[in-house]
Coordinates of C-alpha atoms in Angstrom, one line a residue:
X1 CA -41.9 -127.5 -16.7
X2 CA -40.4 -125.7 -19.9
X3 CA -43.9 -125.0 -21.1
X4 CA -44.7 -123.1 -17.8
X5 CA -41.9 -120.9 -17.6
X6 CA -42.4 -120.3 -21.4
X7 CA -46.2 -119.3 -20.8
X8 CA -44.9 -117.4 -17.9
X9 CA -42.7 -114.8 -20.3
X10 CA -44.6 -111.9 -22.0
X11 CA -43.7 -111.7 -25.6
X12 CA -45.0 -108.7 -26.9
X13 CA -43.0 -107.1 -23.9
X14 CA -39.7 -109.2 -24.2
X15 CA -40.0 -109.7 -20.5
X16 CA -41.1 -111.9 -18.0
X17 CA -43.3 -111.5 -14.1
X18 CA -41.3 -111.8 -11.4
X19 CA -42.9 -114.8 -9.5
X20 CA -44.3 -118.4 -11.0
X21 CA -45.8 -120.9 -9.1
X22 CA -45.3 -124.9 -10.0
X23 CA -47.2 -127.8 -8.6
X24 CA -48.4 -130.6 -10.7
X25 CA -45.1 -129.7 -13.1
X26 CA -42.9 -130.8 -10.6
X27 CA -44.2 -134.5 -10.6
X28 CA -41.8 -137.1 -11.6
X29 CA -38.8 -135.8 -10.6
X30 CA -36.8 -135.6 -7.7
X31 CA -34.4 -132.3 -7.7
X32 CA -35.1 -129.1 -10.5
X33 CA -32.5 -126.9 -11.3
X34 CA -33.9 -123.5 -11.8
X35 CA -31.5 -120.5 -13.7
X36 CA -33.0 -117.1 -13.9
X37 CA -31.3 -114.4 -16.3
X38 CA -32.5 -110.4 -15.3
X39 CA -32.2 -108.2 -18.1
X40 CA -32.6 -104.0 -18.2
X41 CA -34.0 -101.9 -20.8
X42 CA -30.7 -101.8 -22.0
X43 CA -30.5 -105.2 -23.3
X44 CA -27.6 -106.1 -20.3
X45 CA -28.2 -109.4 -18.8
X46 CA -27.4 -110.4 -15.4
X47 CA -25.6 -113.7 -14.6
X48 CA -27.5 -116.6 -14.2
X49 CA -28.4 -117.4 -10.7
X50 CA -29.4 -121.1 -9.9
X51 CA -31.7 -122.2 -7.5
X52 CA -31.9 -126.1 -6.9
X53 CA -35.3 -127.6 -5.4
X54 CA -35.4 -130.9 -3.8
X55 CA -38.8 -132.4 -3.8
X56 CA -39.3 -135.2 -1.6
X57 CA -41.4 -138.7 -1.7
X58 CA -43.7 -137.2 1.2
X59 CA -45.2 -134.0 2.2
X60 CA -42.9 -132.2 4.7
X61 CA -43.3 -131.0 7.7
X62 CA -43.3 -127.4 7.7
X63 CA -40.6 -125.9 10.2
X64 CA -40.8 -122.7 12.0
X65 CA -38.6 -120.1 14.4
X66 CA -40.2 -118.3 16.2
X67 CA -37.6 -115.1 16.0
X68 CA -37.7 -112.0 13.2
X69 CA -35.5 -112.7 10.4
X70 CA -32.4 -111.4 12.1
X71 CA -31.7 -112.1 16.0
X72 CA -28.9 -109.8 17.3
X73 CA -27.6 -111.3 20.7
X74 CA -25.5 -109.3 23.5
X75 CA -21.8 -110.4 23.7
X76 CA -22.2 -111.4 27.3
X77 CA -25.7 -113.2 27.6
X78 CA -27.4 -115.8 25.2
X79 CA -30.8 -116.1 22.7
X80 CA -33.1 -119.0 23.0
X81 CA -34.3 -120.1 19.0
X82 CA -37.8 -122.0 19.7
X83 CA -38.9 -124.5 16.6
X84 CA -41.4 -125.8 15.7
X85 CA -43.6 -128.4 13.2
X86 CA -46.2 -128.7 11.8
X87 CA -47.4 -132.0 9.9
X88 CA -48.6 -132.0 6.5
X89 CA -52.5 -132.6 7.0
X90 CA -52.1 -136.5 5.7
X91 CA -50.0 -137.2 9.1
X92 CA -52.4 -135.7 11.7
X93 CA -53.4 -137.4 14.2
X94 CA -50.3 -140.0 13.1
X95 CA -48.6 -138.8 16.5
X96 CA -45.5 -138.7 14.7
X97 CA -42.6 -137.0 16.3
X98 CA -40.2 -134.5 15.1
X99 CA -36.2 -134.5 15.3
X100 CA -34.3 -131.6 15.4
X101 CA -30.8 -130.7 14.5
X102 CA -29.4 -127.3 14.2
X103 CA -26.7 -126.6 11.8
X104 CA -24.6 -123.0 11.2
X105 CA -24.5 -123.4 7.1
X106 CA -22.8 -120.0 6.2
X107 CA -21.1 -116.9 7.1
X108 CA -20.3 -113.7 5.7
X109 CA -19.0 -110.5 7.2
X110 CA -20.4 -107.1 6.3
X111 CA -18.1 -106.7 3.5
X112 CA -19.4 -110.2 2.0
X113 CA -16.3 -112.6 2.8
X114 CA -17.3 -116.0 3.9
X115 CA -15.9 -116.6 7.8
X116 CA -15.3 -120.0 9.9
X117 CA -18.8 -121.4 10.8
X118 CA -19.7 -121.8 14.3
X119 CA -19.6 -124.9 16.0
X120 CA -22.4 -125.1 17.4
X121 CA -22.6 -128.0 19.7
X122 CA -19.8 -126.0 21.9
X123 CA -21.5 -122.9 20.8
X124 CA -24.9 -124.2 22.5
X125 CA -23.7 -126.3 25.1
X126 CA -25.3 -129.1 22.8
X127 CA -28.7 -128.1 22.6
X128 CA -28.3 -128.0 18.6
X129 CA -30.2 -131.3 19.1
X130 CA -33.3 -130.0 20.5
X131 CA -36.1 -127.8 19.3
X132 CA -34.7 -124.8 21.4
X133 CA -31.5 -123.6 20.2
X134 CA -29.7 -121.9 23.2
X135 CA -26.7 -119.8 21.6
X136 CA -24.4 -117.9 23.2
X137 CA -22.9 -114.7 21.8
X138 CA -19.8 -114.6 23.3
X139 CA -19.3 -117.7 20.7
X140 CA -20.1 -115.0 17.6
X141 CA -17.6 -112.4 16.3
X142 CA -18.2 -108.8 15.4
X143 CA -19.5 -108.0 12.3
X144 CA -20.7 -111.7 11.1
X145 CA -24.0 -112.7 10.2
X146 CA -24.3 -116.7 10.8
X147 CA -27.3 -118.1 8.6
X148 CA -28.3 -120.6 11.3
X149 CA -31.0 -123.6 9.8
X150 CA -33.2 -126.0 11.8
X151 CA -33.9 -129.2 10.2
X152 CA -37.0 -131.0 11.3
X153 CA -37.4 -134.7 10.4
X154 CA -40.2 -137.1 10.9
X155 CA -38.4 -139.5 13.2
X156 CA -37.2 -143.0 11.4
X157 CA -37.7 -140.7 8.2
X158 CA -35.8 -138.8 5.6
X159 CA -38.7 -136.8 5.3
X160 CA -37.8 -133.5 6.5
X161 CA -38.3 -129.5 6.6
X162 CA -36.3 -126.5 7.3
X163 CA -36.3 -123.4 8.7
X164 CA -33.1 -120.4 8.1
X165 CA -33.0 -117.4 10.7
X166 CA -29.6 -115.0 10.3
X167 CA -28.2 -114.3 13.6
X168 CA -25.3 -111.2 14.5
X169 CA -23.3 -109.8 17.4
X170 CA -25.5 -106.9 18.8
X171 CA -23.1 -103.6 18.3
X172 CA -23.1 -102.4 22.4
X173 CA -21.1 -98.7 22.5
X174 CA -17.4 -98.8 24.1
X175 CA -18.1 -98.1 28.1
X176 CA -16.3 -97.9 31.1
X177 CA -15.5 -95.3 33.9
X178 CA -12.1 -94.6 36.2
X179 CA -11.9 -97.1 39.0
X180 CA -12.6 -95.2 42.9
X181 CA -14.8 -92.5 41.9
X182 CA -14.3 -89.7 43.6
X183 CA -12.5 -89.3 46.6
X184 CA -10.2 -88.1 49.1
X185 CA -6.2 -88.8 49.5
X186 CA -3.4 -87.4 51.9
X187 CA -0.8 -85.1 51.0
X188 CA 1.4 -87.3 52.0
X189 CA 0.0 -90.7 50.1
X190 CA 0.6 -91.4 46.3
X191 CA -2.3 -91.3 44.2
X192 CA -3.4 -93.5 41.0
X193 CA -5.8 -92.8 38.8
X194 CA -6.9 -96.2 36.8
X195 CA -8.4 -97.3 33.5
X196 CA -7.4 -100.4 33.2
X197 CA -8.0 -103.5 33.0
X198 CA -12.2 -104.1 32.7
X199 CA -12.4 -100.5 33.4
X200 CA -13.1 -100.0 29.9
X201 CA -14.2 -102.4 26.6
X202 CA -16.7 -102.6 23.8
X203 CA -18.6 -105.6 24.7
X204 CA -19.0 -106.9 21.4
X205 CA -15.5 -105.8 20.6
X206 CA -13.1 -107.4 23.2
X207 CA -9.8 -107.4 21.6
X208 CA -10.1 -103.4 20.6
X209 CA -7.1 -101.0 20.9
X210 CA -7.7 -98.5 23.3
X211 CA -6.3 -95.1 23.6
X212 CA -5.8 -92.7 26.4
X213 CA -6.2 -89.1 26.4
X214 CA -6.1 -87.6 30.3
X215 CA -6.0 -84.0 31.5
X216 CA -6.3 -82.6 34.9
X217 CA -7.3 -79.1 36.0
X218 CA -6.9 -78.0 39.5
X219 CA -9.5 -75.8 41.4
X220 CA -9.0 -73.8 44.2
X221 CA -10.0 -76.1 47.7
X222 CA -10.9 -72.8 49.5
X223 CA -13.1 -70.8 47.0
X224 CA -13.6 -73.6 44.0
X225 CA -11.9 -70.6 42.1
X226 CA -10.3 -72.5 38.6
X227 CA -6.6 -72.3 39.1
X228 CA -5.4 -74.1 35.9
X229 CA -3.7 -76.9 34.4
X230 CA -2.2 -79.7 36.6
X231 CA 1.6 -79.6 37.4
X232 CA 2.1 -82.9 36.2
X233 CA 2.8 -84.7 32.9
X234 CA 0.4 -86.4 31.7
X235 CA 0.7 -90.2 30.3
X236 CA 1.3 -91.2 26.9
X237 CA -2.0 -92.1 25.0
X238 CA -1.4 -95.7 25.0
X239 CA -1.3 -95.4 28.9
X240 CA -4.0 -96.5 31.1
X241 CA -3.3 -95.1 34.6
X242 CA -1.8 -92.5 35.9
X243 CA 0.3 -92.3 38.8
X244 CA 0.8 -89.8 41.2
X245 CA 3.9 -89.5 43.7
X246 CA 3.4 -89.2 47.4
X247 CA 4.3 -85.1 48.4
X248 CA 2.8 -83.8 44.6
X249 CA -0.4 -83.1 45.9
X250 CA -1.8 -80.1 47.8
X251 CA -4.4 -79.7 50.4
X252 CA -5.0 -76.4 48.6
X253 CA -6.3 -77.3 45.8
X254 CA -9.1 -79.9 44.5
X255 CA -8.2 -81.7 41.1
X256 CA -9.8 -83.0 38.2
X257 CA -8.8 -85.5 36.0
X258 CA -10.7 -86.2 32.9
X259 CA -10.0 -89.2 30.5
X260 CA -11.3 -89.9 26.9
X261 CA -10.9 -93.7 26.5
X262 CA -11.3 -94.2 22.3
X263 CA -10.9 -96.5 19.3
X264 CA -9.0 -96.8 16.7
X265 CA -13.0 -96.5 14.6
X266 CA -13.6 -93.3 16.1
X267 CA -15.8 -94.1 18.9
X268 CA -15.2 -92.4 22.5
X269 CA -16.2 -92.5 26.3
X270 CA -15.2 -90.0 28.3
X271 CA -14.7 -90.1 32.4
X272 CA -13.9 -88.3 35.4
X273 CA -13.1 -88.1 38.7
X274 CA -12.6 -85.2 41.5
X275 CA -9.7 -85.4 43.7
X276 CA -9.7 -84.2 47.4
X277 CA -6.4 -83.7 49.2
X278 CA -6.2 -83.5 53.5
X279 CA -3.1 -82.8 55.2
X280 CA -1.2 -85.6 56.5
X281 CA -1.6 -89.4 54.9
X282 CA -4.7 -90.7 55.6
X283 CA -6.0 -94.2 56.4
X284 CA -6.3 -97.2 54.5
X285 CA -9.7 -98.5 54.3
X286 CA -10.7 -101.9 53.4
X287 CA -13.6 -104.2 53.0
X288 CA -13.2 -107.6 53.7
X289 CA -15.4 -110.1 52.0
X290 CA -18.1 -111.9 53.8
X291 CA -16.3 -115.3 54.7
X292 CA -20.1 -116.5 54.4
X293 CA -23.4 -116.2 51.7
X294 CA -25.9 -116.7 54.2
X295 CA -25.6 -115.0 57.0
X296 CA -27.8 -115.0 60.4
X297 CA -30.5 -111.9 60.3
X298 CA -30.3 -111.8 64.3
X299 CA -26.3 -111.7 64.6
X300 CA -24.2 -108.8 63.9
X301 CA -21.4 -109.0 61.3
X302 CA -18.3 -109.0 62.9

């Protein structure tokens, strides 16, 4: 093996290519420990970086996902990673059957620190045992990519392949709108204005700290003629409604209240909704759910 990676280096150059390819050199042996030292013009050398190579008693299969390199899955629906084998050309026709196992080997967030691996049995719902890995990305975290490896064995065997795909939380933009919509309210009634609860998020970024920023202007009901700043004070940024007490509103005017829902990162949403005021309180509305899924097509719902 020496004697190839010595023919490999160029002498007259003090350097070496970039690529070497080993077949018959590997016989005998078992496991190779390979250490490759990158030096500049300078003379400055590099660390060494190992790579170990396992060879085995048989051919292997050779295992495939089909999926690019990187698979970036949507916090609240899943990714289906398809394997598959194929037999070293001494097996055809052998009708021998391939074992799969999923494993999550490392992870690493964008700054480079290793993070908890995923379990992925829970993370699947157990199909880490079949070809097709089903993951769910609820089960990743934001800003971790999870080198995920299939392992395909000839079954009774410890002759086996693999196969490494990297797979990340998709980055979804903070959403969200105020709850109602527009609509009308009586002069007499109390208004709130909501944002909270699942009103806003960032998908792939659940446990973000929200702030609040609301305004309202006021427009003349009559001629739509702007009128000015709400007389009301406006909630704290940390805030998610706002409420409004019966008697402060007036049938003379129409109001607006706007709301920029951000995050501590920068990143914004903005929402609004147009208030109408009628004299008087006006009626509560509901709608009652169906007490039924199915209902009949030739009866009317009650």
């Amino acid at each position: 093996i020496q004697s190839a990676l010595d023919a490999a280096l160029i002498p007259t150059q003090g350097s070496g290519i970039d690529k070497i390819a080993l077949r018959a050199e590997l016989d005998g042996g078992s496991a190779f420990v390979f250490a490759l030292v990158v030096r500049n013009f300078l003379g400055s050398e590099s660390p060494p970086f190992e790579v170990v190579v396992n060879r085995a008693a048989a051919p292997i299969p050779t295992i495939s996902i089909a999926a690019p390199p990187t698979v970036r899955v949507r916090a609240d629906s899943s990714v289906v990673l398809q394997a598959s084998a194929k037999l070293a050309s001494c097996f055809e026709g052998a009708n021998a059957q391939i074992e799969y196992t999923w494993r999550n080997v490392e992870a690493t967030d964008s700054d480079g620190v290793v993070m908890p691996l995923l379990d992925l049995f829970e993370a699947s719902s157990g199909s880490n045992l079949r070809r097709g890995l089903e993951l769910r990305g609820s089960y990743l975290s934001k800003n971790v990519v999870y080198d995920v490896v299939c392992v395909g064995c000839m079954r009774g065997t410890a002759v086996c392949g693999n196969a490494t795909v990297q797979v990340t939380l998709a980055d979804e933009p903070l959403s969200g709108s105020i709850v109602g919509g527009n609509r009308n309210v009586g002069e007499d009634s109390p208004l709130l204005v909501d944002a909270c609860g699942e009103a806003f998020g960032d998908p792939d970024d659940p446990d973000a700290v929200l702030t609040y920023n609301w305004t309202c202007t006021a427009v003349l009901a009559s001629s739509r003629a702007p009128f000015g700043r709400c007389p009301f004070t406006a909630p704290s940024l940390d805030v998610c409604e706002w409420n409004i007490g019966a008697g402060s509103l007036s049938s003379r005017f129409v109001y607006h209240f706007s709301l920029v829902v951000s995050k501590l990162d920068g990143e914004a949403v903005e929402s609004s909704v147009q208030i109408s005021v009628r004299p008087g309180k006006l009626p509560e509305v509901f709608i009652e759910p169906l007490k039924d899924l199915k209902q009949n097509p030739s009866k009317k719902l009650a």
